[in-house]
mmCIF file of C-alpha atoms in Angstrom:
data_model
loop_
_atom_site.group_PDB
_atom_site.id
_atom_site.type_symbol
_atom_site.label_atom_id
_atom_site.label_comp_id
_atom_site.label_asym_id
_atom_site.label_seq_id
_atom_site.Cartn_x
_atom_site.Cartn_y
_atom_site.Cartn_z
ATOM 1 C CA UNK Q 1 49.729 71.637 125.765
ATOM 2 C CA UNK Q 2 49.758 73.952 128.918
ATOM 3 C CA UNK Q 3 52.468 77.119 129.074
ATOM 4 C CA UNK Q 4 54.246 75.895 131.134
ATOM 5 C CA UNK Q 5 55.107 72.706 129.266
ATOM 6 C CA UNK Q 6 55.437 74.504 126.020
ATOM 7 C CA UNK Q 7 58.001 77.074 127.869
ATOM 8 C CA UNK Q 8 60.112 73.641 128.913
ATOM 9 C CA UNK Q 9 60.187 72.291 126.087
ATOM 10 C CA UNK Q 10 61.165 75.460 124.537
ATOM 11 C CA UNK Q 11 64.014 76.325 126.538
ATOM 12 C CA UNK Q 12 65.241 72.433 126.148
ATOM 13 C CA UNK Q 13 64.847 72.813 122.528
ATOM 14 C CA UNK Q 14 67.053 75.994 122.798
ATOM 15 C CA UNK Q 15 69.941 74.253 124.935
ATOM 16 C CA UNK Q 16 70.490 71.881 122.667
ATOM 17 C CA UNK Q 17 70.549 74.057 119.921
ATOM 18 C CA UNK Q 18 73.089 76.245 122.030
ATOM 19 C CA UNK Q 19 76.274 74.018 121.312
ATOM 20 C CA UNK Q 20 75.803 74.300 117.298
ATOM 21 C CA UNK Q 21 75.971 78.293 117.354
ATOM 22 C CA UNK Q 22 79.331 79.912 117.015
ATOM 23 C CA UNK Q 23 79.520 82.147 120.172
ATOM 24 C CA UNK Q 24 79.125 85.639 118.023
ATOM 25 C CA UNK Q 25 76.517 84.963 116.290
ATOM 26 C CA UNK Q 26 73.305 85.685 118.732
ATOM 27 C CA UNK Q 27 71.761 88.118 116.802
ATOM 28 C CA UNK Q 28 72.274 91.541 117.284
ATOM 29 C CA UNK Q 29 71.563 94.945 115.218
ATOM 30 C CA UNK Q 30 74.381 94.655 113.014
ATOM 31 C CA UNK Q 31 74.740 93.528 110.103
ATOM 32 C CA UNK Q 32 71.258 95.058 108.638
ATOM 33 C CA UNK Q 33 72.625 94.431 105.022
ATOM 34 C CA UNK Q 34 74.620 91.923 103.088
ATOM 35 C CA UNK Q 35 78.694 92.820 103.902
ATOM 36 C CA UNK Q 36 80.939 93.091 101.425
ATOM 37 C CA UNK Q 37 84.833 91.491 101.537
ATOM 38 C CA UNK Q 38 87.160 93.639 100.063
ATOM 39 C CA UNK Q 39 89.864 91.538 98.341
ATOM 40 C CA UNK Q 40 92.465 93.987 96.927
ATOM 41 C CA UNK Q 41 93.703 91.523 94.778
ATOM 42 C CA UNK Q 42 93.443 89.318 91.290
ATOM 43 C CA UNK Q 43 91.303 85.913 92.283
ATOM 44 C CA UNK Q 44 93.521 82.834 92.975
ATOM 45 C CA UNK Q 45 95.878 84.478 95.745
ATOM 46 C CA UNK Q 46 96.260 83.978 98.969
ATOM 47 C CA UNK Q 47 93.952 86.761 100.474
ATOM 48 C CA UNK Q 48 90.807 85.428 97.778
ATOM 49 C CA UNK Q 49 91.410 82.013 98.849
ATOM 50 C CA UNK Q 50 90.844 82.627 102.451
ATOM 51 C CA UNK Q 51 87.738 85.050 101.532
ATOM 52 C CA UNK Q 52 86.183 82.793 99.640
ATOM 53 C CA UNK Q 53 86.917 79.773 102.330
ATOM 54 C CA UNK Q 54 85.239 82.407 105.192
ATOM 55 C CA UNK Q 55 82.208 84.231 102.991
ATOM 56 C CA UNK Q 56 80.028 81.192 103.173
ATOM 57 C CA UNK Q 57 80.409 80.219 106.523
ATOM 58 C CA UNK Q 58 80.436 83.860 108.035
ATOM 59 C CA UNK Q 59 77.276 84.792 105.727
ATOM 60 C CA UNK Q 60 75.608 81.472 107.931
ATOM 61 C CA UNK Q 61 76.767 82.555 110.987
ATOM 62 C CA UNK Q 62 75.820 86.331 110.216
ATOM 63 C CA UNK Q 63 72.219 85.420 108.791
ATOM 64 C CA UNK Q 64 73.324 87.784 106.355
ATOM 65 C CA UNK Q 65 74.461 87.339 102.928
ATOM 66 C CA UNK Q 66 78.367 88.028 102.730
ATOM 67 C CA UNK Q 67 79.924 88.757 98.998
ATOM 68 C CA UNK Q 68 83.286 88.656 97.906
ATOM 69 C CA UNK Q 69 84.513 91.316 95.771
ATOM 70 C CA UNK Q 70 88.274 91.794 94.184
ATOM 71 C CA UNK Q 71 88.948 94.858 93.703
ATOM 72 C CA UNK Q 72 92.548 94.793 92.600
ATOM 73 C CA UNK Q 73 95.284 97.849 91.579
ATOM 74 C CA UNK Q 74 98.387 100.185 93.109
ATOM 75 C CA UNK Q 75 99.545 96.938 95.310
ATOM 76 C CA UNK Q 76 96.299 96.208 97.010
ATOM 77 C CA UNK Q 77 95.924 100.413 97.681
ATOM 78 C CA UNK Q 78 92.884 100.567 95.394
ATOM 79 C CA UNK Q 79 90.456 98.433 97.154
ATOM 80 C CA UNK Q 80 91.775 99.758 100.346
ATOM 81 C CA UNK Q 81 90.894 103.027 99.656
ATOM 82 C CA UNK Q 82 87.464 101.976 98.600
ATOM 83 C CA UNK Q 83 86.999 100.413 102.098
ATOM 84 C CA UNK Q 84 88.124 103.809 103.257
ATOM 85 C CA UNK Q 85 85.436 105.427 101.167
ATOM 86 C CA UNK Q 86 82.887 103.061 102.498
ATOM 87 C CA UNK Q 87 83.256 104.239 106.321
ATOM 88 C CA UNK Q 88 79.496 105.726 105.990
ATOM 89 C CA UNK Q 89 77.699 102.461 105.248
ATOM 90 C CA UNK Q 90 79.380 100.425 107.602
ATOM 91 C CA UNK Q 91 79.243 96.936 106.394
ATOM 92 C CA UNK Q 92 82.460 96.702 104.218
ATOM 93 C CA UNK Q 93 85.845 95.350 105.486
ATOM 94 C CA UNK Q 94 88.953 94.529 103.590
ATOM 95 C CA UNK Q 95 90.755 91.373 103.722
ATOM 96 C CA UNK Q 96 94.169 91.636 102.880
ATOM 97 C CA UNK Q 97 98.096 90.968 103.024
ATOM 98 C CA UNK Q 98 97.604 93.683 106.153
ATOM 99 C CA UNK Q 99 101.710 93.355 106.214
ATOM 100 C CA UNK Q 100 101.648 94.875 102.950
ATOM 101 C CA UNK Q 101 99.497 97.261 103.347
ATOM 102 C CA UNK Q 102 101.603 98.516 106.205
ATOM 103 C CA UNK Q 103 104.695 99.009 103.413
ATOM 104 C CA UNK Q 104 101.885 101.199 101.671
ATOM 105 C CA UNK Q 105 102.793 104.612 103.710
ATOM 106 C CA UNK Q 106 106.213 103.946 103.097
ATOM 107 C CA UNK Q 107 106.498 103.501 99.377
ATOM 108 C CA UNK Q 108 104.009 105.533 97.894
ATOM 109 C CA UNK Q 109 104.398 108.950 98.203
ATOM 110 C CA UNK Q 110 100.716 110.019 97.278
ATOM 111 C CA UNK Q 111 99.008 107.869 98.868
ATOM 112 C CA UNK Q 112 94.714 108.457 98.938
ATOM 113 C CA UNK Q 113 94.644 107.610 102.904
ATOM 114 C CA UNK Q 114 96.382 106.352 105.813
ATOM 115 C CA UNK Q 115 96.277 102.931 106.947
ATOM 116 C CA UNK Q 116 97.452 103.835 110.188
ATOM 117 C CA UNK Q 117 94.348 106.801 110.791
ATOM 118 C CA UNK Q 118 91.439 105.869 108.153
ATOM 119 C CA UNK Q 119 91.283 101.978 109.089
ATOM 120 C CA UNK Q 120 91.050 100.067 112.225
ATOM 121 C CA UNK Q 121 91.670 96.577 112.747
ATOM 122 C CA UNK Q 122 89.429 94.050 112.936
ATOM 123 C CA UNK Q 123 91.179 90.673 113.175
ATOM 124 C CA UNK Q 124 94.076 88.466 112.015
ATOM 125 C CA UNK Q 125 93.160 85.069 110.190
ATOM 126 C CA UNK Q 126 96.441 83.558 109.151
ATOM 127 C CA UNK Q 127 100.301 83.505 107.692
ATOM 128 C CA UNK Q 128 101.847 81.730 104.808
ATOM 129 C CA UNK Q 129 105.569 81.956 104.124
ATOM 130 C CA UNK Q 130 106.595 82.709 101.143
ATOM 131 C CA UNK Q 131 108.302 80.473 98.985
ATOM 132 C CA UNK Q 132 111.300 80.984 96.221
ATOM 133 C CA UNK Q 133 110.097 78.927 93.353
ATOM 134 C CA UNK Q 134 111.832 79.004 89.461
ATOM 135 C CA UNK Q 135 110.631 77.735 86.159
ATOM 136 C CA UNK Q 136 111.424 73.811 85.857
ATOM 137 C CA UNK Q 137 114.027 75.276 83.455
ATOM 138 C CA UNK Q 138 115.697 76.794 85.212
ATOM 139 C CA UNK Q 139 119.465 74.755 86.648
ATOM 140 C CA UNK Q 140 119.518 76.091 89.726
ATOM 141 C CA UNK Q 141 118.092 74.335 92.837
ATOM 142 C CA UNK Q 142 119.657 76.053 96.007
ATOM 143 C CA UNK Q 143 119.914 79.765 96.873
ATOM 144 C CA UNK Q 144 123.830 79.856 96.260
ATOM 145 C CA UNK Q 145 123.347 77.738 92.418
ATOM 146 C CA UNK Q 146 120.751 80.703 91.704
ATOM 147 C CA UNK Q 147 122.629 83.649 93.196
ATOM 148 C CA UNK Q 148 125.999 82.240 90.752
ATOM 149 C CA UNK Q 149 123.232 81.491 87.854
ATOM 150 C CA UNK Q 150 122.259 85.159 87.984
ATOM 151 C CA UNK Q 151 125.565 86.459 87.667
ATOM 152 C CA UNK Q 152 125.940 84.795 84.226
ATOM 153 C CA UNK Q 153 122.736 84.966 82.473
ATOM 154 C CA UNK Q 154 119.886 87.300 82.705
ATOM 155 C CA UNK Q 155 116.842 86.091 84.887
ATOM 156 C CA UNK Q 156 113.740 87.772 85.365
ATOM 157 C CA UNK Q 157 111.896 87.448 88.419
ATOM 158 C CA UNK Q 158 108.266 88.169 88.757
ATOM 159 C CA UNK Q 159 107.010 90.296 91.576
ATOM 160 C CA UNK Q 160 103.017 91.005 92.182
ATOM 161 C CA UNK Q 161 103.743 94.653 92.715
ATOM 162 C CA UNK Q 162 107.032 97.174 93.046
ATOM 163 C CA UNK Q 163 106.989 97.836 97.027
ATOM 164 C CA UNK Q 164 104.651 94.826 97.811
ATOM 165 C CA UNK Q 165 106.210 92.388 100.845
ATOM 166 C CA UNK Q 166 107.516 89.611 98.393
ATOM 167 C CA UNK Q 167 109.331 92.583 96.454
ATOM 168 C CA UNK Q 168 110.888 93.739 99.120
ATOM 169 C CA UNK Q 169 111.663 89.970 100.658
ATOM 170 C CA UNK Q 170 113.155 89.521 96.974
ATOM 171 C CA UNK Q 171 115.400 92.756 97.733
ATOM 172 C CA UNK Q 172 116.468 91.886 100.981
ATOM 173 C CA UNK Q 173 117.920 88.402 99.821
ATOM 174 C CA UNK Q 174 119.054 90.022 96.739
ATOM 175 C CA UNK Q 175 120.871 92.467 98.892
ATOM 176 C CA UNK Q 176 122.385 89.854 101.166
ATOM 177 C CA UNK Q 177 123.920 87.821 98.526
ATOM 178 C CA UNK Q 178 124.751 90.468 95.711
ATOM 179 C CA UNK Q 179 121.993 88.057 93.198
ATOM 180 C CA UNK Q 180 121.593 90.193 89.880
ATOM 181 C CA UNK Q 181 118.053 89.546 88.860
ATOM 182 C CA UNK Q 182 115.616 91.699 87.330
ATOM 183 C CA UNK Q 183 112.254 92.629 88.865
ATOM 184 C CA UNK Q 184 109.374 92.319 86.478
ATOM 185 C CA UNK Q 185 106.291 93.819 88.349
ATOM 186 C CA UNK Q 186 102.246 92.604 88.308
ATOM 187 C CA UNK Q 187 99.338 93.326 89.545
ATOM 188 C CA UNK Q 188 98.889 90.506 91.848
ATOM 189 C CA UNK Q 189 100.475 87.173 92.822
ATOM 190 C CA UNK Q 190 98.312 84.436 90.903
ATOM 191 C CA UNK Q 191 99.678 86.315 87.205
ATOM 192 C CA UNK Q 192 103.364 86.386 88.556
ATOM 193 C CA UNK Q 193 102.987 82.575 89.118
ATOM 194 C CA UNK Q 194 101.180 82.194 85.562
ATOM 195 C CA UNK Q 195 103.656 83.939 83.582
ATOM 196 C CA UNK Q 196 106.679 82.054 85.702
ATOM 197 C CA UNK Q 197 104.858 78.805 84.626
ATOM 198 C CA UNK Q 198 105.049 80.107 81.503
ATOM 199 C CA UNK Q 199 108.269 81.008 81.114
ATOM 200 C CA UNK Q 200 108.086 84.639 80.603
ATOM 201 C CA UNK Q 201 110.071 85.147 84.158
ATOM 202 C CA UNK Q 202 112.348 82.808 85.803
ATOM 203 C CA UNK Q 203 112.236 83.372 89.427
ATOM 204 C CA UNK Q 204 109.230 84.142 91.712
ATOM 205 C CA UNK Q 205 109.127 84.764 95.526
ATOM 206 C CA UNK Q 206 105.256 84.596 96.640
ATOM 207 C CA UNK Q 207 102.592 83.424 99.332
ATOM 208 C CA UNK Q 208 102.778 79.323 99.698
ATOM 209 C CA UNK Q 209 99.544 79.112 100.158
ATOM 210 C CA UNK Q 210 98.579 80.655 96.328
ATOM 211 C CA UNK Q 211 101.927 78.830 95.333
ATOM 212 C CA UNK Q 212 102.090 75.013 96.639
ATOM 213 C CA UNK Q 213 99.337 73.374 94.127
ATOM 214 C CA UNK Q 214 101.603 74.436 91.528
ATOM 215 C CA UNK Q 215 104.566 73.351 92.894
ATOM 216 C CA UNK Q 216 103.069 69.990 94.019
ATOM 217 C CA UNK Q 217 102.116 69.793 89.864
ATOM 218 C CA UNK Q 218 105.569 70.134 88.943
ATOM 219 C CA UNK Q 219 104.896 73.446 87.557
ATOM 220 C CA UNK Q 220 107.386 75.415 89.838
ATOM 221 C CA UNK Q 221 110.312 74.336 91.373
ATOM 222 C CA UNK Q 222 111.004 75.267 95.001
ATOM 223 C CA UNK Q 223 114.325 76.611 96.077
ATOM 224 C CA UNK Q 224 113.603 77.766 99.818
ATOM 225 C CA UNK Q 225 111.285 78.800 102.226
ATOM 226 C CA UNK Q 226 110.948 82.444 103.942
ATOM 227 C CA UNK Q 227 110.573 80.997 107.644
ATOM 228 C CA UNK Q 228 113.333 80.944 110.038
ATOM 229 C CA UNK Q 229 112.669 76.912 110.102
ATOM 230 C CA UNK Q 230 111.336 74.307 108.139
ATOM 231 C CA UNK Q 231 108.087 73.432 107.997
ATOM 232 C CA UNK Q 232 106.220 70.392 108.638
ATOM 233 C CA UNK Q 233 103.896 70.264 105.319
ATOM 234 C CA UNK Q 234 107.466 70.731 102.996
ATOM 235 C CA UNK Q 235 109.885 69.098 105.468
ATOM 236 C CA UNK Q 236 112.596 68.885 102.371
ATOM 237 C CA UNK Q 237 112.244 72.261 101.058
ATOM 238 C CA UNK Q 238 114.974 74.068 102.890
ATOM 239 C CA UNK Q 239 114.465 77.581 104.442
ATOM 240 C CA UNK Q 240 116.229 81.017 103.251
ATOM 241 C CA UNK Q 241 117.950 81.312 106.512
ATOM 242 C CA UNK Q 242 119.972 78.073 106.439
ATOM 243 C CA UNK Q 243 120.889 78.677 102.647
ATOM 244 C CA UNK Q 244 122.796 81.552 103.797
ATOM 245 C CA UNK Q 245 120.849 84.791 104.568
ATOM 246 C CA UNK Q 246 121.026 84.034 108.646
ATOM 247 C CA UNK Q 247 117.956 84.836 110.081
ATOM 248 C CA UNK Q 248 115.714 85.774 107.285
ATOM 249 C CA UNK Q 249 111.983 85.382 107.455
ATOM 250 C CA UNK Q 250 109.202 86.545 105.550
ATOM 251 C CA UNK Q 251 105.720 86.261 104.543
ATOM 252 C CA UNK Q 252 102.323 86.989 104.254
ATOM 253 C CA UNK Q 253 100.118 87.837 106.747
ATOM 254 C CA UNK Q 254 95.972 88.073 105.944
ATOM 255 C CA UNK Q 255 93.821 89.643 108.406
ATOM 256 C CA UNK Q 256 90.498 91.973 108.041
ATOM 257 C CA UNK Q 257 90.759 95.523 108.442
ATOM 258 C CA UNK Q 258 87.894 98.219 107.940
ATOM 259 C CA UNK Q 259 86.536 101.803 108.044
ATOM 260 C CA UNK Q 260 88.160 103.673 111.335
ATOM 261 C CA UNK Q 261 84.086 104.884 112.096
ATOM 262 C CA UNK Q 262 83.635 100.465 112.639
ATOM 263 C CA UNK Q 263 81.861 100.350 116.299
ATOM 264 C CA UNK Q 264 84.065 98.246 118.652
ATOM 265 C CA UNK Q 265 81.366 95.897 119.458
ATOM 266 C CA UNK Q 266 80.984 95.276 115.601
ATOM 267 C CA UNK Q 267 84.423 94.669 115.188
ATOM 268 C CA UNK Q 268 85.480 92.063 118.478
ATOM 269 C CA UNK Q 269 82.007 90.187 116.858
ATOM 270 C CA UNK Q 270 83.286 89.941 113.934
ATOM 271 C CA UNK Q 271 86.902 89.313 115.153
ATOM 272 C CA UNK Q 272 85.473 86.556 117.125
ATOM 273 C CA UNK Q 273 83.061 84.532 114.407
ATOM 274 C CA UNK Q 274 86.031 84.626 112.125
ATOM 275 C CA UNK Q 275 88.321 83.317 114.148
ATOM 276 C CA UNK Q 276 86.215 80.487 115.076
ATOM 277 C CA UNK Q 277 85.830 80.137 111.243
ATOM 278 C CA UNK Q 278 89.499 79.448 110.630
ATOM 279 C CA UNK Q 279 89.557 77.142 113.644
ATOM 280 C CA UNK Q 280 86.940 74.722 112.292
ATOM 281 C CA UNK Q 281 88.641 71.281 111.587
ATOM 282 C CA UNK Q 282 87.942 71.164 107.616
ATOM 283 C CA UNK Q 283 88.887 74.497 107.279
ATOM 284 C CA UNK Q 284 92.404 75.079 109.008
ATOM 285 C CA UNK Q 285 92.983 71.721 107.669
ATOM 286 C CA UNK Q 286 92.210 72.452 104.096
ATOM 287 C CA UNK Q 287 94.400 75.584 104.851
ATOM 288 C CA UNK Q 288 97.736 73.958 106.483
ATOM 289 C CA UNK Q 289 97.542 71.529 103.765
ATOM 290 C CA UNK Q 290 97.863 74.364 101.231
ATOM 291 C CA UNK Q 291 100.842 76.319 103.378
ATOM 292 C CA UNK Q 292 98.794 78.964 105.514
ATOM 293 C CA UNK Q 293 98.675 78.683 109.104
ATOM 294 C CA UNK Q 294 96.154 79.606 111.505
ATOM 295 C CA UNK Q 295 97.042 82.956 113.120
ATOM 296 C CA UNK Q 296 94.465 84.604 114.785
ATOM 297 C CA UNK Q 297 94.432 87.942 116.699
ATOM 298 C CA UNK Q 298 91.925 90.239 117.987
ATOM 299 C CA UNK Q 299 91.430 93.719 117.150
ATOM 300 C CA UNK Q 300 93.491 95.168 119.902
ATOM 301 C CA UNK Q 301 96.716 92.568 118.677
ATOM 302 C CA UNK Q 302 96.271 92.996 115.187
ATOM 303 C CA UNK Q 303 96.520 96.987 115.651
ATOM 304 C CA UNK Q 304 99.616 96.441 117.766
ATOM 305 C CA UNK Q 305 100.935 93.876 115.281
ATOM 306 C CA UNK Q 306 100.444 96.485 112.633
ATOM 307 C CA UNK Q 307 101.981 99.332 114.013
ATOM 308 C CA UNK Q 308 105.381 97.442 114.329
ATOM 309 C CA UNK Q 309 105.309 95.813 110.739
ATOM 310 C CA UNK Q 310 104.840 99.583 109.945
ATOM 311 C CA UNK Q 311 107.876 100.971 111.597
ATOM 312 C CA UNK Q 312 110.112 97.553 110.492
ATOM 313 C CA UNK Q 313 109.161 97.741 106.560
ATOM 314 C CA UNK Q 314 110.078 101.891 106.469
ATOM 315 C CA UNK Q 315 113.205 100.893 107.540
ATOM 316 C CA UNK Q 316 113.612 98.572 104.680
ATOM 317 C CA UNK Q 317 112.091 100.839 102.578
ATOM 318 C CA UNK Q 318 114.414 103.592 103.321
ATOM 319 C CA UNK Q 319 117.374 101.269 102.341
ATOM 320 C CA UNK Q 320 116.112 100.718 99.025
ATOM 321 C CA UNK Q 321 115.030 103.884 98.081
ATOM 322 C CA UNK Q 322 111.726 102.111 96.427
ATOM 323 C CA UNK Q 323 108.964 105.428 95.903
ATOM 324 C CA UNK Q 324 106.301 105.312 94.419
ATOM 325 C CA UNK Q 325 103.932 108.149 93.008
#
């Protein structure tokens, strides 16, 4: 075969090829070892579902081999510090509830870093409402039925962490309807939803996404919804808002943030490759069907998006008085 033949057939070989590649992933210098995920949670919640969804595919699109690692403690703070720690080796990001780790600054008053200063952001992935769910025992089935309920008996209602975004979305209806539960804290939101299964706590506000396969098993009963309307996938389950807390809205929100010294050019690659990963039919559909929805922003939004979850949840925070050493 002559060059120039080979060179044509070559370059047609390579344009049909072209379609198939996500658009980040020509190669480049980075990444030049396998990347760790930083989950800084328990397996099973919302935040290790969507890692574990994205790891294969982004390891494929990477040529790299991409791990998942859970790292949980302190309300995510622990594996976000070791993401912080890992700002020399460049090729570890953390994929969290980043509203939550905005309440961070706020509640803890020693905390190891600063969100804000030690980590940039990379990219927003997705947002699932949380949902109020109770033990099947439990009488009540509207906000109002459980507010009176806990006036008369005791219920316990789990929360994965004191200062953590259901916690405070607990509060803030709590506050708005004078409900007298009591807070029983974890260390992430799949054991809050085991022990409420169980019976050991009553109540449970939490992600949807980490909640709904329970809840479609009968396990959990839901009560309401955290969005300011109803959504499509639970089109009877009634939101928080029209239950009597007017305009109340809540959730989480999982995006990828890593070490401030993360090159820009690393960071919009990787911004863009994941966001093409959520956006692949099977995926966002195996994700809507479980309650998350496909929210993606680039680095520049997410920061911006940050910033002002920041400011909101310290004014929250300061109305509860919830510190934390």
């Amino acid at each position: 075969m002559n060059p120039s033949k080979r060179q044509f057939l070559g370059g047609a070989a390579a344009l049909c090829l072209a379609p198939w590649l996500p658009a980040g992933a020509q190669p480049s210098g980075w990444p030049t070892r396998p990347v760790r995920i930083i989950v800084p949670y328990p397996p099973g919640g919302s935040s290790d579902i969507i890692a574990r969804l994205l790891a294969p595919r982004l390891s494929e699109a990477l040529s790299q081999t991409v791990v998942v690692e859970n790292k949980p403690g302190a309300n995510g703070n622990l594996g976000a510090g070791l993401v912080v720690q890992a700002a020399g080796e460049g090729h570890t990001v953390l994929l969290c509830d980043v509203g939550a780790l905005a309440i961070s600054p706020s509640v803890y008053t020693k905390l190891s870093f600063d969100p804000s200063k030690d980590l940039r952001a990379v990219g927003m992935l997705a947002y699932s409402p949380h949902v109020l769910a109770v033990h099947p025992d439990v009488p009540a089935r509207t906000v109002p039925e459980l507010v009176a309920l806990s006036r008369k008996q005791r219920l316990n209602f789990a929360v994965t962490a004191i200062g953590s975004a259901p916690h405070l979305a607990a509060v803030a209806v709590q506050q708005a309807t004078g409900a007298q539960w009591e807070y029983v804290p974890y260390k992430g939101g799949s054991q809050a939803v085991t022990d409420t299964i169980g019976g050991q706590t009553q109540i449970i506000m939490n992600g949807l996404l980490a909640t709904l396969p329970h809840i479609r098993a009968g396990k959990l009963r839901p009560i309401a919804i955290s969005k300011r309307e109803r959504m499509q996938l639970v089109p009877d389950l009634p939101t928080i808002s029209e239950q009597g807390v007017a305009g109340f809205e809540s959730g989480t929100w999982q995006g990828v943030m890593a070490p401030a010294t993360f090159a820009d050019p690393v960071a919009e690659r990787l911004s863009t490759l994941m966001a093409q990963i959520v956006n692949q039919p099977e995926v966002k559909a195996q994700l809507n069907e479980q309650g998350a929805e496909i929210v993606t922003r680039n680095p520049a939004e997410l920061a911006q998006f940050f910033a002002g979850e920041r400011a909101r949840w310290a004014t929250v925070v300061k109305s509860t008085d919830i510190r934390l050493d």
